[in-house]
Backbone as JSON, one array per atom type, in Angstrom:
{
  "sequence": "XXXXXXXXXXXXXXXXXXXXXXXXXXXXXXXXXXXXXXXXXXXXXXXXXXXXXXXXXXXXXXXXXXXXXXXXXXXXXXXXXXXXXXXXXXXXXXXXXXXXXXXXXXXXXXXXXXXXXXXXXXXXXXXXXXXXXXXXXXXXXXXXXXXXXXXXXXXXXXXXXXXXXXXXXXXXXXXXXXXXXXXXXXXXXXXXXXXXXXXXXXXXXXXXXXXXX",
  "N": [[-1.62, 7.01, -22.99], [-3.29, 9.42, -23.23], [-4.95, 10.64, -25.09], [-6.96, 8.4, -25.84], [-8.14, 8.38, -23.31], [-8.88, 11.25, -23.37], [-10.99, 10.76, -25.3], [-13.24, 9.37, -23.98], [-13.75, 10.9, -22.06], [-15.71, 12.45, -23.25], [-18.39, 10.85, -22.96], [-20.62, 9.24, -20.93], [-20.76, 6.86, -18.47], [-22.06, 4.39, -17.16], [-24.87, 4.13, -14.52], [-24.59, 6.13, -12.87], [-23.71, 8.43, -14.3], [-20.61, 8.29, -14.92], [-17.2, 9.55, -15.95], [-14.78, 7.55, -17.4], [-11.5, 6.93, -16.88], [-8.56, 5.71, -17.81], [-5.54, 4.51, -15.58], [-2.47, 4.45, -15.73], [-0.03, 2.97, -13.87], [3.59, 3.01, -13.58], [5.86, 0.65, -12.44], [8.88, 0.22, -10.99], [10.87, -1.57, -9.72], [14.42, -1.95, -8.19], [15.83, -3.78, -9.36], [14.65, -4.02, -11.86], [15.42, -1.07, -12.74], [17.92, -1.02, -12.73], [18.39, -3.09, -15.22], [16.73, -2.35, -17.18], [18.49, 0.3, -17.35], [21.3, -0.74, -18.1], [20.46, -2.35, -20.26], [20.13, 0.25, -22.13], [22.24, 1.34, -22.15], [23.61, -0.65, -23.81], [22.46, -0.65, -26.23], [23.17, 2.0, -26.93], [25.72, 1.82, -27.46], [25.91, 0.17, -29.61], [25.86, 1.79, -32.27], [27.95, 3.03, -32.06], [31.06, 3.59, -33.69], [33.32, 3.31, -33.04], [35.39, 1.65, -30.02], [37.28, 2.59, -26.77], [38.14, 0.17, -25.72], [37.96, -2.38, -26.79], [38.14, -5.37, -26.09], [37.53, -5.54, -23.81], [34.98, -4.59, -23.51], [34.11, -6.38, -24.88], [34.04, -8.65, -23.44], [32.43, -7.79, -21.09], [29.91, -7.27, -22.83], [29.4, -10.09, -23.17], [28.72, -11.04, -20.64], [26.47, -9.46, -19.77], [24.63, -10.77, -21.9], [24.74, -13.09, -21.03], [23.18, -12.66, -18.42], [20.44, -12.08, -19.84], [20.22, -14.01, -21.06], [19.23, -15.75, -19.33], [17.07, -13.89, -17.66], [15.51, -14.58, -20.21], [14.89, -17.66, -19.84], [13.46, -16.97, -17.17], [11.07, -15.51, -17.61], [8.92, -15.54, -16.14], [9.3, -14.41, -13.56], [11.72, -12.96, -13.69], [13.23, -9.55, -15.3], [12.07, -9.38, -17.72], [9.46, -10.08, -17.87], [6.25, -8.35, -18.15], [4.33, -7.8, -16.26], [5.53, -7.11, -14.11], [6.12, -4.33, -14.57], [4.3, -2.33, -15.67], [0.77, -1.11, -13.92], [-2.61, -1.4, -14.04], [-5.37, 0.39, -14.3], [-8.95, 0.92, -13.74], [-10.59, 4.18, -13.58], [-13.47, 5.58, -12.5], [-14.84, 8.42, -12.5], [-16.42, 11.35, -11.52], [-17.38, 14.0, -11.32], [-19.97, 15.69, -11.11], [-21.07, 15.01, -9.34], [-20.31, 15.3, -5.58], [-21.16, 13.75, -3.94], [-20.55, 11.17, -4.54], [-17.8, 9.13, -4.48], [-15.18, 8.43, -6.08], [-14.52, 5.27, -8.55], [-12.75, 2.87, -8.65], [-11.55, 0.45, -11.18], [-10.01, -2.5, -10.71], [-9.96, -5.23, -11.59], [-11.91, -7.32, -13.58], [-13.1, -9.54, -12.59], [-14.83, -9.33, -10.16], [-16.83, -8.15, -11.0], [-20.33, -6.89, -12.29], [-21.79, -9.44, -15.0], [-22.9, -7.56, -16.78], [-21.99, -4.97, -16.19], [-19.27, -5.16, -16.67], [-19.43, -5.78, -19.69], [-20.25, -3.08, -20.51], [-18.27, -1.39, -19.32], [-16.18, -2.54, -21.0], [-16.71, -2.11, -23.87], [-17.03, 0.82, -23.33], [-13.89, 1.02, -23.28], [-12.69, -0.19, -25.28], [-13.87, 0.91, -27.72], [-13.31, 3.9, -27.15], [-10.42, 3.49, -27.96], [-10.29, 2.0, -30.66], [-11.42, 4.56, -31.94], [-8.7, 5.85, -31.47], [-7.38, 4.46, -32.83], [-8.33, 3.97, -35.48], [-9.31, 6.96, -36.44], [-8.9, 9.88, -37.44], [-6.98, 12.86, -36.45], [-8.11, 15.25, -37.55], [-10.35, 15.15, -38.35], [-13.92, 14.38, -37.03], [-15.16, 11.68, -37.17], [-14.51, 8.33, -37.22], [-12.48, 6.65, -39.95], [-13.35, 4.41, -40.28], [-16.14, 3.09, -39.74], [-18.01, 0.81, -39.32], [-18.67, -1.24, -37.1], [-18.66, -4.96, -36.01], [-20.6, -6.65, -33.95], [-20.65, -9.58, -32.29], [-23.21, -11.47, -31.0], [-22.92, -9.83, -28.35], [-22.81, -8.38, -25.5], [-24.55, -10.27, -23.94], [-24.76, -11.26, -21.66], [-25.87, -9.01, -20.21], [-28.11, -6.37, -19.1], [-30.87, -4.57, -20.11], [-30.2, -1.76, -19.4], [-27.53, -1.67, -18.9], [-26.92, -2.86, -21.98], [-27.93, -1.0, -23.73], [-26.74, 1.45, -23.23], [-24.2, 0.93, -23.64], [-23.94, 0.3, -26.45], [-24.94, 2.97, -27.47], [-22.65, 4.46, -26.36], [-20.84, 3.25, -28.32], [-21.94, 3.79, -30.62], [-21.91, 7.03, -29.8], [-19.64, 7.59, -30.59], [-19.18, 7.28, -33.27], [-19.22, 5.0, -34.8], [-20.57, 2.88, -36.69], [-22.76, 0.87, -35.62], [-23.1, -2.69, -35.75], [-24.92, -5.46, -34.85], [-25.22, -8.67, -33.72], [-27.78, -10.69, -32.03], [-29.26, -13.02, -30.3], [-33.08, -14.27, -30.05], [-34.01, -13.34, -27.46], [-32.65, -11.05, -26.78], [-33.43, -9.23, -28.59], [-35.7, -7.22, -27.9], [-34.07, -5.88, -25.72], [-31.97, -4.29, -27.48], [-33.64, -2.7, -29.19], [-34.63, -0.11, -28.55], [-32.48, 1.42, -29.49], [-31.84, 1.03, -31.72], [-31.68, 1.05, -35.4], [-32.25, -0.72, -37.58], [-33.68, -3.58, -37.93], [-33.43, -7.1, -38.8], [-34.03, -10.33, -39.71], [-32.25, -13.17, -39.32], [-32.38, -16.42, -40.87], [-32.69, -20.14, -40.66], [-32.76, -22.69, -42.83], [-33.45, -26.22, -41.84], [-33.29, -28.3, -43.49], [-32.34, -27.86, -46.39], [-30.4, -26.43, -45.38], [-29.77, -23.54, -46.06], [-29.25, -20.28, -45.58], [-31.65, -17.59, -44.79], [-32.69, -14.13, -45.15], [-34.59, -11.73, -43.63], [-35.91, -8.47, -43.91], [-37.14, -6.75, -40.62], [-40.02, -5.28, -39.73], [-41.25, -4.87, -37.25], [-40.76, -5.27, -33.5], [-42.17, -6.13, -31.45]],
  "CA": [[-3.5, 6.98, -23.11], [-3.95, 10.48, -22.98], [-5.92, 10.23, -26.6], [-8.34, 7.47, -25.34], [-8.99, 9.3, -21.93], [-9.96, 12.1, -23.88], [-12.0, 10.47, -25.91], [-14.01, 9.04, -23.13], [-14.34, 11.63, -21.41], [-16.66, 12.71, -24.05], [-19.1, 9.99, -22.82], [-21.31, 8.97, -19.69], [-20.51, 5.92, -18.27], [-22.62, 3.71, -16.09], [-25.93, 4.4, -14.48], [-24.37, 7.65, -12.42], [-22.98, 8.78, -15.64], [-19.36, 9.03, -14.9], [-15.93, 9.81, -17.0], [-13.69, 6.87, -16.94], [-9.98, 7.27, -17.25], [-7.03, 4.66, -17.88], [-4.13, 5.11, -15.62], [-1.5, 3.25, -15.59], [0.99, 3.33, -12.85], [4.99, 2.08, -13.6], [6.84, -0.29, -11.51], [10.28, 0.05, -11.51], [11.96, -2.2, -8.69], [15.63, -1.51, -8.28], [16.51, -4.73, -10.39], [14.13, -3.63, -13.38], [15.41, 0.1, -13.27], [19.35, -1.57, -13.25], [18.41, -4.0, -16.05], [16.93, -0.8, -18.37], [19.82, 1.38, -17.65], [22.52, -1.69, -18.38], [20.06, -2.44, -21.43], [20.15, 1.4, -22.82], [24.01, 1.6, -22.57], [24.65, -1.34, -24.7], [21.9, 0.13, -27.31], [23.99, 3.07, -27.48], [26.94, 1.25, -27.79], [25.93, -0.4, -30.73], [25.76, 2.75, -32.7], [28.89, 3.96, -31.77], [32.01, 3.31, -34.5], [35.16, 3.27, -32.25], [35.83, 1.63, -28.83], [38.65, 2.46, -26.64], [38.59, -1.1, -25.31], [37.11, -3.3, -27.55], [38.32, -6.52, -25.5], [37.1, -5.06, -22.17], [33.18, -4.35, -24.14], [33.63, -7.24, -25.39], [33.69, -9.2, -22.14], [31.21, -7.24, -20.5], [28.44, -7.98, -23.4], [29.24, -11.45, -22.98], [28.81, -11.12, -19.47], [25.08, -8.97, -20.1], [24.02, -11.57, -22.89], [24.02, -14.23, -20.21], [22.0, -12.11, -17.7], [19.71, -11.71, -20.98], [19.34, -15.4, -21.47], [18.78, -15.82, -18.02], [16.01, -13.58, -17.81], [14.02, -15.19, -20.66], [14.86, -18.25, -19.24], [12.91, -17.16, -15.84], [10.6, -15.06, -17.71], [7.91, -15.06, -15.16], [10.0, -14.03, -12.28], [12.4, -11.63, -13.86], [13.01, -7.99, -15.58], [11.61, -9.3, -18.85], [8.04, -9.61, -17.09], [5.26, -6.88, -18.19], [3.76, -7.78, -15.68], [6.3, -6.36, -13.23], [6.35, -2.71, -15.39], [3.05, -1.34, -15.35], [-0.4, -1.56, -13.05], [-3.55, -1.02, -15.19], [-6.49, 0.65, -13.42], [-9.75, 2.22, -14.78], [-10.91, 4.91, -12.71], [-14.61, 6.32, -13.04], [-15.14, 9.85, -11.93], [-17.83, 11.83, -10.8], [-17.4, 15.6, -11.28], [-20.66, 16.63, -11.11], [-21.77, 14.45, -8.06], [-19.83, 15.71, -4.87], [-21.55, 12.97, -3.0], [-20.07, 10.15, -5.07], [-16.48, 8.98, -4.64], [-14.11, 7.79, -7.19], [-15.11, 3.85, -8.61], [-11.73, 1.97, -9.77], [-11.98, -0.92, -11.54], [-8.53, -3.07, -10.86], [-9.96, -6.46, -12.1], [-13.39, -7.6, -13.83], [-13.62, -10.76, -11.88], [-16.07, -9.54, -9.11], [-18.14, -7.48, -11.68], [-21.44, -8.46, -12.98], [-21.43, -9.55, -16.62], [-23.42, -6.36, -17.37], [-21.21, -3.55, -16.0], [-17.69, -5.48, -17.38], [-18.93, -5.46, -21.27], [-20.08, -2.07, -20.73], [-16.83, -1.31, -19.35], [-15.05, -3.22, -22.21], [-17.38, -1.6, -25.13], [-16.05, 1.91, -23.99], [-12.59, 1.4, -23.85], [-12.33, -0.79, -26.57], [-14.58, 2.25, -28.74], [-12.26, 4.71, -27.65], [-8.98, 2.63, -28.41], [-10.62, 1.75, -32.27], [-11.23, 5.62, -32.79], [-7.9, 6.39, -31.44], [-6.3, 3.88, -33.98], [-8.86, 4.18, -36.92], [-9.48, 7.68, -36.37], [-7.89, 10.86, -37.96], [-6.85, 14.16, -35.82], [-8.43, 16.47, -38.54], [-11.82, 14.71, -38.57], [-14.54, 13.69, -35.93], [-15.39, 10.17, -37.42], [-13.58, 7.28, -37.56], [-12.02, 6.53, -41.0], [-13.48, 2.75, -40.95], [-16.91, 2.96, -39.13], [-18.61, -0.3, -39.22], [-18.14, -2.52, -36.0], [-19.55, -6.21, -36.06], [-20.65, -7.69, -32.44], [-21.67, -11.14, -32.81], [-23.72, -11.59, -29.39], [-22.41, -9.2, -27.54], [-24.1, -8.12, -24.07], [-25.89, -11.24, -23.58], [-24.74, -11.04, -20.4], [-26.11, -7.57, -19.87], [-29.55, -6.09, -18.92], [-31.29, -3.82, -20.91], [-29.74, -0.63, -19.44], [-25.63, -1.85, -19.86], [-27.06, -2.88, -23.09], [-28.11, 0.56, -24.38], [-25.28, 2.35, -22.97], [-22.76, 0.29, -24.63], [-24.53, 0.66, -27.66], [-24.79, 4.62, -27.5], [-21.68, 4.84, -26.55], [-19.97, 3.22, -29.52], [-22.57, 4.81, -31.65], [-21.67, 8.36, -30.12], [-18.16, 7.49, -31.15], [-18.81, 7.66, -34.39], [-19.2, 3.46, -35.48], [-21.81, 2.25, -37.13], [-22.72, -1.13, -34.82], [-24.13, -4.02, -36.4], [-25.02, -6.18, -33.59], [-25.71, -10.11, -34.04], [-28.31, -10.88, -31.34], [-30.31, -13.84, -30.11], [-34.08, -13.77, -30.2], [-34.22, -13.01, -26.62], [-32.18, -9.89, -26.45], [-33.99, -8.2, -29.43], [-36.11, -6.03, -27.0], [-32.98, -4.91, -25.3], [-31.49, -3.25, -28.09], [-34.79, -1.85, -29.71], [-34.88, 1.4, -28.31], [-31.34, 2.06, -29.81], [-31.77, 0.17, -33.29], [-32.16, 1.95, -36.27], [-33.08, -1.63, -38.42], [-33.38, -5.04, -37.61], [-32.92, -8.32, -39.99], [-34.27, -11.63, -38.99], [-31.81, -14.48, -40.13], [-33.08, -17.91, -40.31], [-31.88, -21.18, -41.73], [-33.73, -24.47, -43.0], [-32.77, -27.4, -41.17], [-33.26, -29.6, -44.35], [-31.24, -27.12, -47.36], [-28.87, -25.48, -44.88], [-29.43, -22.45, -46.8], [-29.97, -19.16, -44.43], [-32.46, -16.59, -45.42], [-32.52, -12.58, -44.44], [-35.82, -10.88, -44.18], [-35.67, -6.89, -42.9], [-37.75, -6.96, -39.96], [-40.76, -4.3, -39.33], [-41.87, -4.23, -35.39], [-40.11, -6.75, -33.18], [-42.87, -6.72, -30.03]],
  "C": [[-3.95, 8.06, -22.9], [-5.26, 10.57, -24.3], [-7.21, 9.73, -25.82], [-8.93, 8.08, -24.32], [-9.61, 10.33, -22.53], [-10.76, 12.14, -24.66], [-13.01, 9.96, -25.41], [-14.17, 9.79, -22.44], [-15.77, 12.45, -21.95], [-18.47, 11.84, -23.67], [-19.16, 9.54, -21.77], [-21.2, 7.85, -19.47], [-21.27, 5.33, -16.8], [-24.03, 4.55, -15.55], [-25.89, 6.04, -13.73], [-23.22, 8.64, -13.2], [-21.56, 9.55, -15.06], [-18.36, 9.02, -15.62], [-15.38, 8.95, -16.3], [-12.42, 7.44, -17.41], [-9.19, 5.84, -16.97], [-6.31, 5.26, -16.8], [-3.33, 4.01, -15.22], [-0.23, 4.07, -14.66], [2.62, 2.37, -13.33], [5.5, 1.79, -12.31], [8.03, -0.17, -11.84], [10.78, 0.02, -10.18], [13.16, -1.51, -8.84], [16.39, -2.14, -9.86], [16.32, -4.33, -11.67], [14.97, -2.42, -13.61], [17.13, -0.07, -13.81], [19.39, -2.39, -14.87], [18.16, -2.71, -17.23], [18.28, 0.06, -18.71], [21.13, 0.52, -18.43], [22.24, -1.64, -20.01], [19.89, -1.03, -22.49], [21.38, 1.73, -23.54], [24.41, 0.53, -23.64], [23.67, -0.84, -25.51], [22.66, 1.21, -27.99], [25.28, 2.79, -28.04], [26.88, 0.72, -29.19], [25.79, 0.6, -32.0], [26.57, 4.09, -32.93], [30.39, 3.29, -32.76], [33.21, 2.76, -33.97], [34.68, 2.79, -30.73], [36.85, 1.82, -28.37], [39.05, 0.9, -25.95], [37.78, -2.2, -25.63], [36.72, -4.64, -26.84], [37.71, -6.29, -24.45], [35.43, -5.15, -22.33], [32.94, -5.66, -24.0], [32.85, -8.82, -24.27], [32.34, -8.79, -21.29], [29.99, -7.33, -21.15], [28.26, -9.06, -23.02], [28.15, -11.62, -21.56], [26.47, -10.95, -19.26], [24.15, -10.11, -20.97], [23.73, -12.78, -22.09], [23.24, -13.81, -19.46], [20.7, -11.94, -18.87], [19.18, -12.91, -20.96], [18.77, -15.79, -20.26], [17.14, -15.45, -17.57], [14.75, -14.01, -18.61], [13.88, -16.57, -20.34], [13.54, -18.19, -18.11], [12.02, -15.59, -16.1], [9.4, -14.38, -16.91], [8.04, -14.64, -13.98], [10.87, -12.75, -12.63], [12.14, -10.42, -14.76], [12.03, -7.96, -16.64], [9.54, -9.29, -18.5], [7.3, -8.85, -17.43], [4.53, -6.72, -17.29], [4.09, -7.18, -13.84], [6.33, -4.91, -13.43], [5.16, -1.93, -15.05], [1.89, -2.02, -14.71], [-1.42, -0.9, -14.01], [-4.86, -0.35, -14.3], [-7.77, 1.65, -14.05], [-10.45, 3.23, -13.93], [-12.33, 5.71, -13.18], [-14.98, 7.41, -11.84], [-16.53, 10.46, -12.0], [-17.82, 13.22, -10.76], [-18.43, 16.38, -10.86], [-21.79, 16.4, -10.01], [-20.74, 14.6, -7.13], [-19.7, 14.36, -4.25], [-20.99, 11.6, -3.57], [-18.42, 9.73, -5.17], [-16.24, 8.28, -5.51], [-14.33, 6.59, -7.61], [-13.56, 3.15, -9.54], [-11.94, 0.67, -9.85], [-10.36, -1.53, -11.6], [-8.72, -4.58, -11.58], [-11.32, -6.34, -12.49], [-13.8, -8.79, -13.14], [-15.23, -10.5, -10.73], [-17.12, -8.49, -9.79], [-19.38, -8.48, -12.39], [-21.33, -8.38, -14.57], [-21.75, -8.18, -17.1], [-22.52, -5.24, -17.55], [-19.61, -3.9, -16.31], [-18.08, -5.44, -18.5], [-19.4, -4.21, -21.31], [-19.06, -1.43, -20.64], [-15.55, -1.51, -20.86], [-15.4, -2.58, -23.25], [-16.6, 0.11, -24.82], [-14.6, 1.95, -24.0], [-12.2, 0.79, -25.08], [-13.0, 0.0, -28.16], [-13.53, 3.04, -28.62], [-10.8, 4.32, -28.27], [-9.53, 2.62, -29.93], [-10.77, 3.0, -32.62], [-9.92, 6.11, -32.37], [-7.25, 6.13, -32.86], [-6.67, 3.75, -35.5], [-8.99, 5.8, -37.49], [-8.59, 8.87, -37.1], [-7.94, 11.99, -37.18], [-7.98, 15.27, -36.35], [-10.09, 16.03, -39.0], [-12.46, 14.19, -37.01], [-14.71, 12.04, -35.82], [-14.39, 9.58, -37.53], [-13.24, 6.73, -39.37], [-12.8, 5.22, -41.66], [-14.66, 2.93, -39.81], [-17.58, 1.8, -38.79], [-18.37, -1.33, -38.27], [-18.91, -3.31, -35.97], [-19.25, -6.38, -34.48], [-21.73, -8.53, -32.53], [-21.96, -11.49, -31.11], [-23.09, -10.96, -28.47], [-23.49, -8.48, -26.38], [-25.0, -9.17, -23.75], [-25.58, -11.6, -22.09], [-25.56, -10.05, -19.54], [-27.75, -7.21, -19.77], [-29.88, -5.12, -20.03], [-30.39, -1.99, -20.77], [-28.1, -0.55, -19.86], [-25.97, -1.94, -21.32], [-26.89, -1.48, -23.55], [-27.46, 1.52, -24.39], [-24.63, 1.91, -23.63], [-23.1, 0.75, -25.63], [-24.6, 1.92, -28.26], [-23.79, 5.0, -27.31], [-20.46, 4.21, -27.88], [-20.45, 3.6, -30.43], [-22.38, 6.46, -31.56], [-20.45, 8.3, -30.52], [-17.78, 7.27, -32.66], [-19.01, 6.16, -35.14], [-20.4, 3.31, -35.37], [-21.65, 0.47, -36.55], [-23.81, -2.24, -35.54], [-23.75, -5.66, -35.38], [-25.97, -7.24, -33.75], [-26.73, -10.44, -32.5], [-29.49, -12.49, -30.81], [-31.82, -13.35, -30.17], [-34.24, -12.9, -28.59], [-33.54, -11.79, -25.92], [-32.3, -9.24, -27.43], [-34.21, -6.94, -28.72], [-34.94, -4.97, -26.5], [-32.29, -4.04, -26.18], [-32.42, -2.62, -29.53], [-34.67, -0.74, -29.76], [-33.68, 2.25, -29.07], [-30.77, 1.49, -31.13], [-32.44, 1.1, -33.96], [-32.84, 0.54, -37.16], [-32.77, -2.63, -37.96], [-34.06, -5.87, -38.93], [-33.32, -9.16, -39.22], [-32.91, -12.56, -40.05], [-32.11, -15.83, -39.48], [-32.22, -18.72, -40.99], [-32.88, -22.28, -41.69], [-33.03, -24.9, -42.98], [-32.86, -28.33, -42.38], [-32.27, -29.29, -45.29], [-30.36, -26.32, -46.38], [-28.55, -24.1, -45.55], [-30.48, -21.34, -45.18], [-30.49, -18.35, -45.04], [-32.77, -14.87, -44.68], [-33.75, -12.32, -45.04], [-35.81, -9.65, -42.79], [-37.22, -7.44, -41.72], [-38.81, -5.05, -39.75], [-41.19, -3.69, -37.75], [-41.35, -5.72, -34.95], [-40.91, -6.8, -31.74], [-44.03, -6.86, -30.38]]
}
């Protein structure tokens, strides 16, 4: 997560201009730690050419495989359940605002639609830049990002901040919005086109727009 957090630290999140950080906390209950250690032990033995007591090891391996099969059956509760391994939160820091405490996002259910979409835009943008970019260059190697009716639940403030963040990361943002959302993206868009469909012929037409107000 470090390179993604480094990317996000360069852009201001939210109206209070915070800095986002993804925090991963590893959960290691005793049962999971023991399972990992045993799995690592058998993985090391797989590359070993000779064994002192192959019969004993074979018996122990069969016992471990039975345990593994049981874990697969009880995946929702067993050591293979990924929800038991890590706990991920996103924290907004405000280093220039001593009066503001850090704000943690552990779930999106209680957030407004606009706040959720802005948060997702920041994280996905940084992750895309990390995956598609190159350490030797500032811009991603693949720049166009197509968003189909994104930010439809967000107001103008959330929408514009999210688009600015994606553009600031080096992406060329191509966003499709309904007519009601055109004014929200106008201040941060460099070009508009209108796509209409003839209800009779079902043919679509593209027309460049010179003004949206």
